Coordinates of C-alpha atoms in Angstrom, one line a residue:
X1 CA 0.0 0.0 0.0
X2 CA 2.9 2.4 1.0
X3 CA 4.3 1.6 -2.4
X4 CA 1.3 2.1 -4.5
X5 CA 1.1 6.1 -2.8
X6 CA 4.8 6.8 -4.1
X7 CA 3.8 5.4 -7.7
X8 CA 0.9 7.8 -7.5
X9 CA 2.9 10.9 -6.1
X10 CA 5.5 10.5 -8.8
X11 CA 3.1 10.4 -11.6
X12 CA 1.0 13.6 -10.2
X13 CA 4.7 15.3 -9.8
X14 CA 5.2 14.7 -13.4
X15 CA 2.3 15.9 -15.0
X16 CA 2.7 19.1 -13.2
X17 CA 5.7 19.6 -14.8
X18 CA 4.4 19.2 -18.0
X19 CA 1.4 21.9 -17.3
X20 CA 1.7 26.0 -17.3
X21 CA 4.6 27.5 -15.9
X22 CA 7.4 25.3 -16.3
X23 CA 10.6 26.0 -17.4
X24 CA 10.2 25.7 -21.2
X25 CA 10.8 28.7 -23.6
X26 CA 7.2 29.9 -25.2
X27 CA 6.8 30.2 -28.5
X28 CA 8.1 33.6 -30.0
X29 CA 5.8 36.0 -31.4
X30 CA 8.4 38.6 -32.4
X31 CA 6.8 40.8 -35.6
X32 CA 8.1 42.5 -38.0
X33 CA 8.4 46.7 -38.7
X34 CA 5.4 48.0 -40.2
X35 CA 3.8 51.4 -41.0
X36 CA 2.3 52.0 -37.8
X37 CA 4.4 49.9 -35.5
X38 CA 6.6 47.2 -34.9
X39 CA 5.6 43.7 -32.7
X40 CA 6.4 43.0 -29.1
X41 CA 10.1 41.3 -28.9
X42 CA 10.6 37.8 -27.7
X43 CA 11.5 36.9 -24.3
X44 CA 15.1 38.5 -23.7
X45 CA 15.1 39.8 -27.4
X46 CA 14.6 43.0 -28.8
X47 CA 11.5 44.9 -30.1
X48 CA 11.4 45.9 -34.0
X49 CA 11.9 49.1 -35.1
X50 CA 9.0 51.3 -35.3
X51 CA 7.8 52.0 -39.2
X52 CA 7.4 55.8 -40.6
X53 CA 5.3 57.6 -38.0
X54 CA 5.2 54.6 -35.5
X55 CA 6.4 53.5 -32.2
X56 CA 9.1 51.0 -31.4
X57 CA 7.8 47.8 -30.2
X58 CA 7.9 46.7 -26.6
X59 CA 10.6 44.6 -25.4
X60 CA 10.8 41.3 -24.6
X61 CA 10.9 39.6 -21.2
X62 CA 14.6 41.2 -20.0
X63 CA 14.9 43.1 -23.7
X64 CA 15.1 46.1 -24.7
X65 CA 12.2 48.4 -26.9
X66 CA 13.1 49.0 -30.1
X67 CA 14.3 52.1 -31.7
X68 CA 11.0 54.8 -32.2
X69 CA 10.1 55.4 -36.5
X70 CA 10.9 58.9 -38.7
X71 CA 8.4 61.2 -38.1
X72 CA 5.4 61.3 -40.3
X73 CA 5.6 63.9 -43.4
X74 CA 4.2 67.2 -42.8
X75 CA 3.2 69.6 -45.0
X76 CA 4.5 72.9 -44.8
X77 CA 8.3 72.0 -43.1
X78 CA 9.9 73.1 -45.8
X79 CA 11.3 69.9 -46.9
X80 CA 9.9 68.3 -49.8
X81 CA 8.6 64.7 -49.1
X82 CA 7.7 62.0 -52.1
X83 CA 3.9 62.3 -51.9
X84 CA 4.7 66.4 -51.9
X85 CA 4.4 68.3 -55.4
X86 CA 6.0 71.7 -53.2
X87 CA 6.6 72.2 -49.6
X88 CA 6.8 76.2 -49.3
X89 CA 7.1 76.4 -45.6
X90 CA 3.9 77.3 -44.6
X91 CA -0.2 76.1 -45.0
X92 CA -0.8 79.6 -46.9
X93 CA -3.3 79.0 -49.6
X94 CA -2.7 81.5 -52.9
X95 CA 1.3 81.2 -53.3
X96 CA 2.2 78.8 -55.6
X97 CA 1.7 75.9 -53.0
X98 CA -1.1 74.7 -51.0
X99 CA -2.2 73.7 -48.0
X100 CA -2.2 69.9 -49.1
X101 CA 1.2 70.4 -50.6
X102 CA 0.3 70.5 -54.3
X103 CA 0.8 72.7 -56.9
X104 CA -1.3 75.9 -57.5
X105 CA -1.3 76.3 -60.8
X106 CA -1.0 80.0 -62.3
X107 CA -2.1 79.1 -65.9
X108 CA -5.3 78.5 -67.4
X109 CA -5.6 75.8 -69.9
X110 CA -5.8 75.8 -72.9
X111 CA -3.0 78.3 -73.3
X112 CA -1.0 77.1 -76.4
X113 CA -1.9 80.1 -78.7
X114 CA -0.6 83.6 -78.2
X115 CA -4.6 84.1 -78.6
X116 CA -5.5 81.9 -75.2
X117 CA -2.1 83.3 -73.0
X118 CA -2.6 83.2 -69.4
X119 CA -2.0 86.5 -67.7
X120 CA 1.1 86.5 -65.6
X121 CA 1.1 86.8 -62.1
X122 CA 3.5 86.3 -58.9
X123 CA 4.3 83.2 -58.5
X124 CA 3.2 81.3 -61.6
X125 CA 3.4 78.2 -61.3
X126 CA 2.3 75.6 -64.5
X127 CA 3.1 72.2 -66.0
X128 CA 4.2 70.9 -69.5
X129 CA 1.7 68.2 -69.6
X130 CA 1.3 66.1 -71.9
X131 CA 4.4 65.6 -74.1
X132 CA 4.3 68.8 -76.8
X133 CA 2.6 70.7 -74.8
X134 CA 3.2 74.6 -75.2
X135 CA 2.4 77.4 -72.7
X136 CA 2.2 81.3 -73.7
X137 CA 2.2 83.6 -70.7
X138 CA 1.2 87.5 -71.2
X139 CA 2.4 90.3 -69.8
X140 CA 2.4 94.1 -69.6
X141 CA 5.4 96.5 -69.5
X142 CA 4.0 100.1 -67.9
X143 CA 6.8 102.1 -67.8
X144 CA 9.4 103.5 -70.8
X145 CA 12.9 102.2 -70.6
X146 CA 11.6 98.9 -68.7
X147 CA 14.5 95.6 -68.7
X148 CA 13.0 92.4 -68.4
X149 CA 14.5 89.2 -66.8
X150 CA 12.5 86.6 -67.4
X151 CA 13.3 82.7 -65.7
X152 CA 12.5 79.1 -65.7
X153 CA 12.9 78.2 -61.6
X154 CA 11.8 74.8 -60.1
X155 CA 9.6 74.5 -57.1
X156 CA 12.1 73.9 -54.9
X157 CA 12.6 70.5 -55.7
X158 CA 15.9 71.4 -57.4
X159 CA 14.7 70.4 -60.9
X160 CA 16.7 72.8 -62.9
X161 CA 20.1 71.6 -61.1
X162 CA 19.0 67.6 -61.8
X163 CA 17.9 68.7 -65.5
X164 CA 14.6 67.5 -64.6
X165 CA 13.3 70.5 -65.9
X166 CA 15.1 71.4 -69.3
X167 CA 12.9 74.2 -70.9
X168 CA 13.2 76.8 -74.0
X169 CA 12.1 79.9 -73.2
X170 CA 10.9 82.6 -76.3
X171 CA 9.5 86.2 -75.5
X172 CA 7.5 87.5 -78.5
X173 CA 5.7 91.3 -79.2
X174 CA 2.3 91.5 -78.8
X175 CA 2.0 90.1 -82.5
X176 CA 2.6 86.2 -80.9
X177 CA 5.0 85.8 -83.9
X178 CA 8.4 88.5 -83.6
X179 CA 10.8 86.7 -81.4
X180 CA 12.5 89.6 -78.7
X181 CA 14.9 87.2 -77.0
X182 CA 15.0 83.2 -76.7
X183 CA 17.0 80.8 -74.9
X184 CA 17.5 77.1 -73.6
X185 CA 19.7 77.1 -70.8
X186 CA 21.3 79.8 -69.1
X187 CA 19.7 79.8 -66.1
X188 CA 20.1 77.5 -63.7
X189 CA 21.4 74.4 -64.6
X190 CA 19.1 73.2 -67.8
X191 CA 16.5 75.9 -67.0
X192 CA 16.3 79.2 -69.1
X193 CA 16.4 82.8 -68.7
X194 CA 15.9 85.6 -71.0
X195 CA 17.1 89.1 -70.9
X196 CA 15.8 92.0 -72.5
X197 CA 17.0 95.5 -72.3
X198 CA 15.2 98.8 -72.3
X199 CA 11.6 97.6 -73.8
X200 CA 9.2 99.8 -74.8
X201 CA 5.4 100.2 -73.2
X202 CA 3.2 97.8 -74.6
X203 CA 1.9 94.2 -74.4
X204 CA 4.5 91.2 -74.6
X205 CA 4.0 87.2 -74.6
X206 CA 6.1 84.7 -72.9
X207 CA 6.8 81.2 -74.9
X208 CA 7.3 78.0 -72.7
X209 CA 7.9 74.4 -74.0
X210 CA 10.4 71.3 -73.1
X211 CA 13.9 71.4 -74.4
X212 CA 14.2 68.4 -77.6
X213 CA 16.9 67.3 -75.7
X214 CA 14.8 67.3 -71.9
X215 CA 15.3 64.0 -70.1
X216 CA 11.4 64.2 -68.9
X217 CA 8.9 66.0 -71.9
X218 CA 6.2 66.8 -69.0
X219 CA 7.0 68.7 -65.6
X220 CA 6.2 71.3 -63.3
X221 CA 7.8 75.1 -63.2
X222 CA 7.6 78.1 -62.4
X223 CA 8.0 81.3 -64.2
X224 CA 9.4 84.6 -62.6
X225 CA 9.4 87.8 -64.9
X226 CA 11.1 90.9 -63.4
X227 CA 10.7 94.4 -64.6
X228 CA 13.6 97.1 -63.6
X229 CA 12.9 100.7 -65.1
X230 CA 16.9 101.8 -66.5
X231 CA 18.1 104.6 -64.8
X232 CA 21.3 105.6 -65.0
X233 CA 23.4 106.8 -62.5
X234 CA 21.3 105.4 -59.7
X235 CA 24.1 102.8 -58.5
X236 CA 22.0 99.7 -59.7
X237 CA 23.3 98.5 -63.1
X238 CA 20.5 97.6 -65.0
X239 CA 20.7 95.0 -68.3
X240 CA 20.7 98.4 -70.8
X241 CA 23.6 99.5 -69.0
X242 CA 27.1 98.8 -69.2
X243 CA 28.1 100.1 -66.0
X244 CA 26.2 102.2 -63.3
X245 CA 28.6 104.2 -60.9
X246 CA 26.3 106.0 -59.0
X247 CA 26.8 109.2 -60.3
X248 CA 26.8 110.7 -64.3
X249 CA 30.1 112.0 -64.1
X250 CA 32.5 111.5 -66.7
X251 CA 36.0 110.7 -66.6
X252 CA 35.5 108.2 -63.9
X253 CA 35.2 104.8 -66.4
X254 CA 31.3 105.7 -66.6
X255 CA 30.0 107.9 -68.6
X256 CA 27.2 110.3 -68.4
X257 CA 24.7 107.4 -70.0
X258 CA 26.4 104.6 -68.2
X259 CA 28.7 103.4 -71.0
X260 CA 32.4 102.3 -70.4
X261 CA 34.6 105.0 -71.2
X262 CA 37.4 103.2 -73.0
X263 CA 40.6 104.4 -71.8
X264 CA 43.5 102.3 -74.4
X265 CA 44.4 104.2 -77.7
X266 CA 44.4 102.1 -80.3
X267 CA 47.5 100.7 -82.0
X268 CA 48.8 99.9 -79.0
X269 CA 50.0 96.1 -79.4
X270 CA 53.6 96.1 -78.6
X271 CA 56.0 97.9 -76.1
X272 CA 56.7 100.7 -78.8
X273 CA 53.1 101.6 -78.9
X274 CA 51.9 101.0 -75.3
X275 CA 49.6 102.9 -73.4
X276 CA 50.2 104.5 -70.3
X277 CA 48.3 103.3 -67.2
X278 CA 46.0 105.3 -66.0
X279 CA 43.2 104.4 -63.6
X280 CA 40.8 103.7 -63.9
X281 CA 41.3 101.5 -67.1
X282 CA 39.3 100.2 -69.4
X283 CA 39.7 98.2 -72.8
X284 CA 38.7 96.4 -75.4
X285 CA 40.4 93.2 -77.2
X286 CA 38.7 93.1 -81.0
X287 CA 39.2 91.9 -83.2
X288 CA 39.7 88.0 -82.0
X289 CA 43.4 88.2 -81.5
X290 CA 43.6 91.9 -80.6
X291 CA 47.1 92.5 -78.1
X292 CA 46.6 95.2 -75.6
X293 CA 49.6 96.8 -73.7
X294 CA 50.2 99.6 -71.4
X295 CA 53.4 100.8 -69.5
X296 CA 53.5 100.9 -66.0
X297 CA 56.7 103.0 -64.4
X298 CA 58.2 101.9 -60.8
X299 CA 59.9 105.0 -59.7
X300 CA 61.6 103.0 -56.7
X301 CA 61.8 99.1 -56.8
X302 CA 59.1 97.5 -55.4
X303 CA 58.5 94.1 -53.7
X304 CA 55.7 93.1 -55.8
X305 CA 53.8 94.3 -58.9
X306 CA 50.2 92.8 -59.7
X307 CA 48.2 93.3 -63.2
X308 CA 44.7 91.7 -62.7
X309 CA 41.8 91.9 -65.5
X310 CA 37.7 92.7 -64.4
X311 CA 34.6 92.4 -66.1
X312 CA 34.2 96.0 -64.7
X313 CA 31.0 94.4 -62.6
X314 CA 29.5 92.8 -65.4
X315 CA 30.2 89.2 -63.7
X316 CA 31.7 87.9 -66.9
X317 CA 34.7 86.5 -65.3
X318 CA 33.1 84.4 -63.0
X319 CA 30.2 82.9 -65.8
X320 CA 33.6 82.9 -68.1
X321 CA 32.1 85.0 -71.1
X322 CA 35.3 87.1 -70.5
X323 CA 38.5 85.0 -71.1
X324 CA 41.9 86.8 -70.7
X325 CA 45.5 86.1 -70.3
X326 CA 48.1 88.9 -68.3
X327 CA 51.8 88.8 -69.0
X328 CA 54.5 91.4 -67.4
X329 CA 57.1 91.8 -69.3
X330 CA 60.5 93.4 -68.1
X331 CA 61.5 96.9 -69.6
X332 CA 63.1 95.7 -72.7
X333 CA 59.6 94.9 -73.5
X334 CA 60.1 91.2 -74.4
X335 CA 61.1 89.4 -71.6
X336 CA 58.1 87.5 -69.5
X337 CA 58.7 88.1 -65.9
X338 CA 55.2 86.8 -65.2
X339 CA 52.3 84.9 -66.7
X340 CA 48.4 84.3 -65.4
X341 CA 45.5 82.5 -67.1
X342 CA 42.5 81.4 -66.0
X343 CA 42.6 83.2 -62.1
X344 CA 39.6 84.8 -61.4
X345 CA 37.0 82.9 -63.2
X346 CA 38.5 82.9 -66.5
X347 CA 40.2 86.0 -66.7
X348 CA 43.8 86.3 -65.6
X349 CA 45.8 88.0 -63.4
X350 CA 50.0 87.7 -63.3
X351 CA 52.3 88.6 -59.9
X352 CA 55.9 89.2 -60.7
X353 CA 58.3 90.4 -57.8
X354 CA 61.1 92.0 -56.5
X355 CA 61.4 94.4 -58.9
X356 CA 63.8 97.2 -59.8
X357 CA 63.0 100.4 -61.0
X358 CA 62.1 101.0 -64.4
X359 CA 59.2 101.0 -66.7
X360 CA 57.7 97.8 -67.2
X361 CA 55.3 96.7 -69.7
X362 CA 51.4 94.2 -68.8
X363 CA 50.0 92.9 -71.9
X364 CA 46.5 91.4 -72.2
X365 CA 44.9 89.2 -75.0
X366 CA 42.8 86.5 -75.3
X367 CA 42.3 83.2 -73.8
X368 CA 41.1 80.3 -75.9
X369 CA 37.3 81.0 -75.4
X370 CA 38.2 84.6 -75.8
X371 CA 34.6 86.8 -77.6
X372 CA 34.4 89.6 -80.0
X373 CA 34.5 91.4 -78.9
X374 CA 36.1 91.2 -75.0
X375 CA 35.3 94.6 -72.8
X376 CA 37.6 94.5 -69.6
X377 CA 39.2 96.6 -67.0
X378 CA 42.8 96.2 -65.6
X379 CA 44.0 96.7 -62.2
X380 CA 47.4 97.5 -61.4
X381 CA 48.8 97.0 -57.6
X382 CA 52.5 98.1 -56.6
X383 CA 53.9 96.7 -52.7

């Protein structure tokens, strides 16, 4: 009887450990990251990452969470996101991007005839779409003497930098047929701007369409047309003028009407014919493979004597539409003490040093990608 009792307690002992609550792992039920949140880790494991806009997920028994998702996209952060046509920065409804983020369209279709234009307005945003499309864009010039930039610009998705948009930009008279100015792509990377100087009053038609050579036919861009009325002397160089000094004195390198007053005396292509500095200087190299050279006299040797060419503020240099090469040569008027190509942009500058005194001679022509003809000034610095 004693023996049948231990039988039995061993048995119930065993079952028991068989039951809830014994030692055995469970099963795992570790899930994967999702879009609103990742699944609970296993015991002593690690919760999944939390998807975009969701939580991490909750550790397992002795784990740790997981790591919490990126933050949902918002409209109106300033950062564009891939369900975003724009993001402007704000939820403002009327400029150029709305509150949900898309595009607000400044033209009215159809607008492919100078007869069915859309009036321009600020901003103007509009689309090529479909392939062929064509958009004209009318404006109004109020006041005489009026320049006009007008520009392809993305919206803000950098599309003209990526050559996403690549457009060809015309601006016609009032007739839809007399092309004023056109171009592909000198704005931005393969985005266009035009340039018109000194229009007259009247009525005017902007022509927009994709490049042949555009990587996408359809897109979405915006157009920005600026009007500056040309007055000289004002200190804000306008595209009519060729300089703007401030003033409409003459003898300074700007004349009255904002012209450059050119300052070399022409033959004046060696040593024997040079030019005296004076400052401030401004020539001209034309014809293509026209030699410029002035004197310049050291009346006590110097450490150092610098000849640098300038666009005279016409930013040539940098875009490298001006291309110049400086030489100093020693007072027999041959010699090359110094050489500069290609310093400032395109345009060069030469340093030569320890100098005696004497008259010494800087010559300018042109680089390889030198225009006809090539306006420039020279600067001249003695230490």
């Amino acid at each position: 009887m004693k023996r049948t009792i231990l039988v039995l307690g061993l048995f119930v002992t065993a079952l028991a450990a068989c039951g809830e609550g014994a030692g055995l792992p469970p099963r795992s039920n570790a899930a994967s990251s999702g879009t609103s949140g990742a699944g609970p880790g296993g015991a002593g494991g690690q919760g999944g990452a939390g998807g975009i806009g969701g939580a991490g997920g909750v550790g397992g028994a002795g784990g740790q969470g997981g790591a919490g998702g990126k933050p949902a996209p918002v409209c109106g952060d300033d950062a564009l996101d891939p369900d975003e046509e724009c993001d402007d920065g704000n939820g403002d409804a009327g400029d150029g991007c709305s509150p949900e983020c898309t595009v607000e369209l400044g033209e009215i279709e159809p607008n492919d005839t100078p007869g069915q234009a859309s009036p321009y307005k600020d901003p103007f945003p509009a689309k090529i779409n479909p392939e062929g499309d064509v958009d004209f864009v009318s404006f109004t010039v109020a006041a005489a003497n009026t320049s006009v930039i007008a520009r392809i610009l993305d919206v803000g998705d950098g599309g003209c930098a990526t050559g996403a948009i690549d457009t060809v930009l015309e601006i016609r008279a009032a007739d839809g047929t007399t092309i004023l100015a056109s171009d592909d792509d000198a704005g931005e990377g393969a985005c266009s701007r035009a340039v018109l100087p000194s229009l007259t009053p009247g009525a005017y038609l902007a022509r927009i369409v994709a490049s042949a050579s555009a990587s996408s036919p359809t897109f979405v861009y915006r157009l920005r047309i600026d009007q500056v009325v040309d007055v000289c002397g004002d200190g804000q160089k306008t595209p009519a003028e060729a300089c703007d000094d401030g003033n409409t004195a003459p003898g300074d390198g700007c004349s009255p009407t904002c012209s450059i007053e050119i300052t070399e005396t022409e033959p004046n292509g060696t040593a024997a014919t040079a030019d005296a500095f004076l400052e401030p200087w401004n020539g001209v190299l034309t014809p293509l493979g026209d030699v410029d050279v002035v004197s310049v006299v050291l009346s006590a040797p110097a450490a150092s004597l610098t000849a640098t060419t300038t666009d005279q503020g016409t930013n040539a240099c940098a875009a490298k539409t001006l291309d110049t090469i400086v030489d100093i040569l020693a007072p027999n008027g041959t010699t090359v003490l110094a050489t500069g190509d290609d310093i400032v942009g395109n345009c060069g500058s030469a340093l030569a040093m320890n100098l005696a005194a004497g008259t010494y001679f800087v010559r300018m022509r042109g680089g390889s990608l030198a225009k006809n003809p090539s306006p420039y000034g020279l600067q001249i610095v003695i230490q």
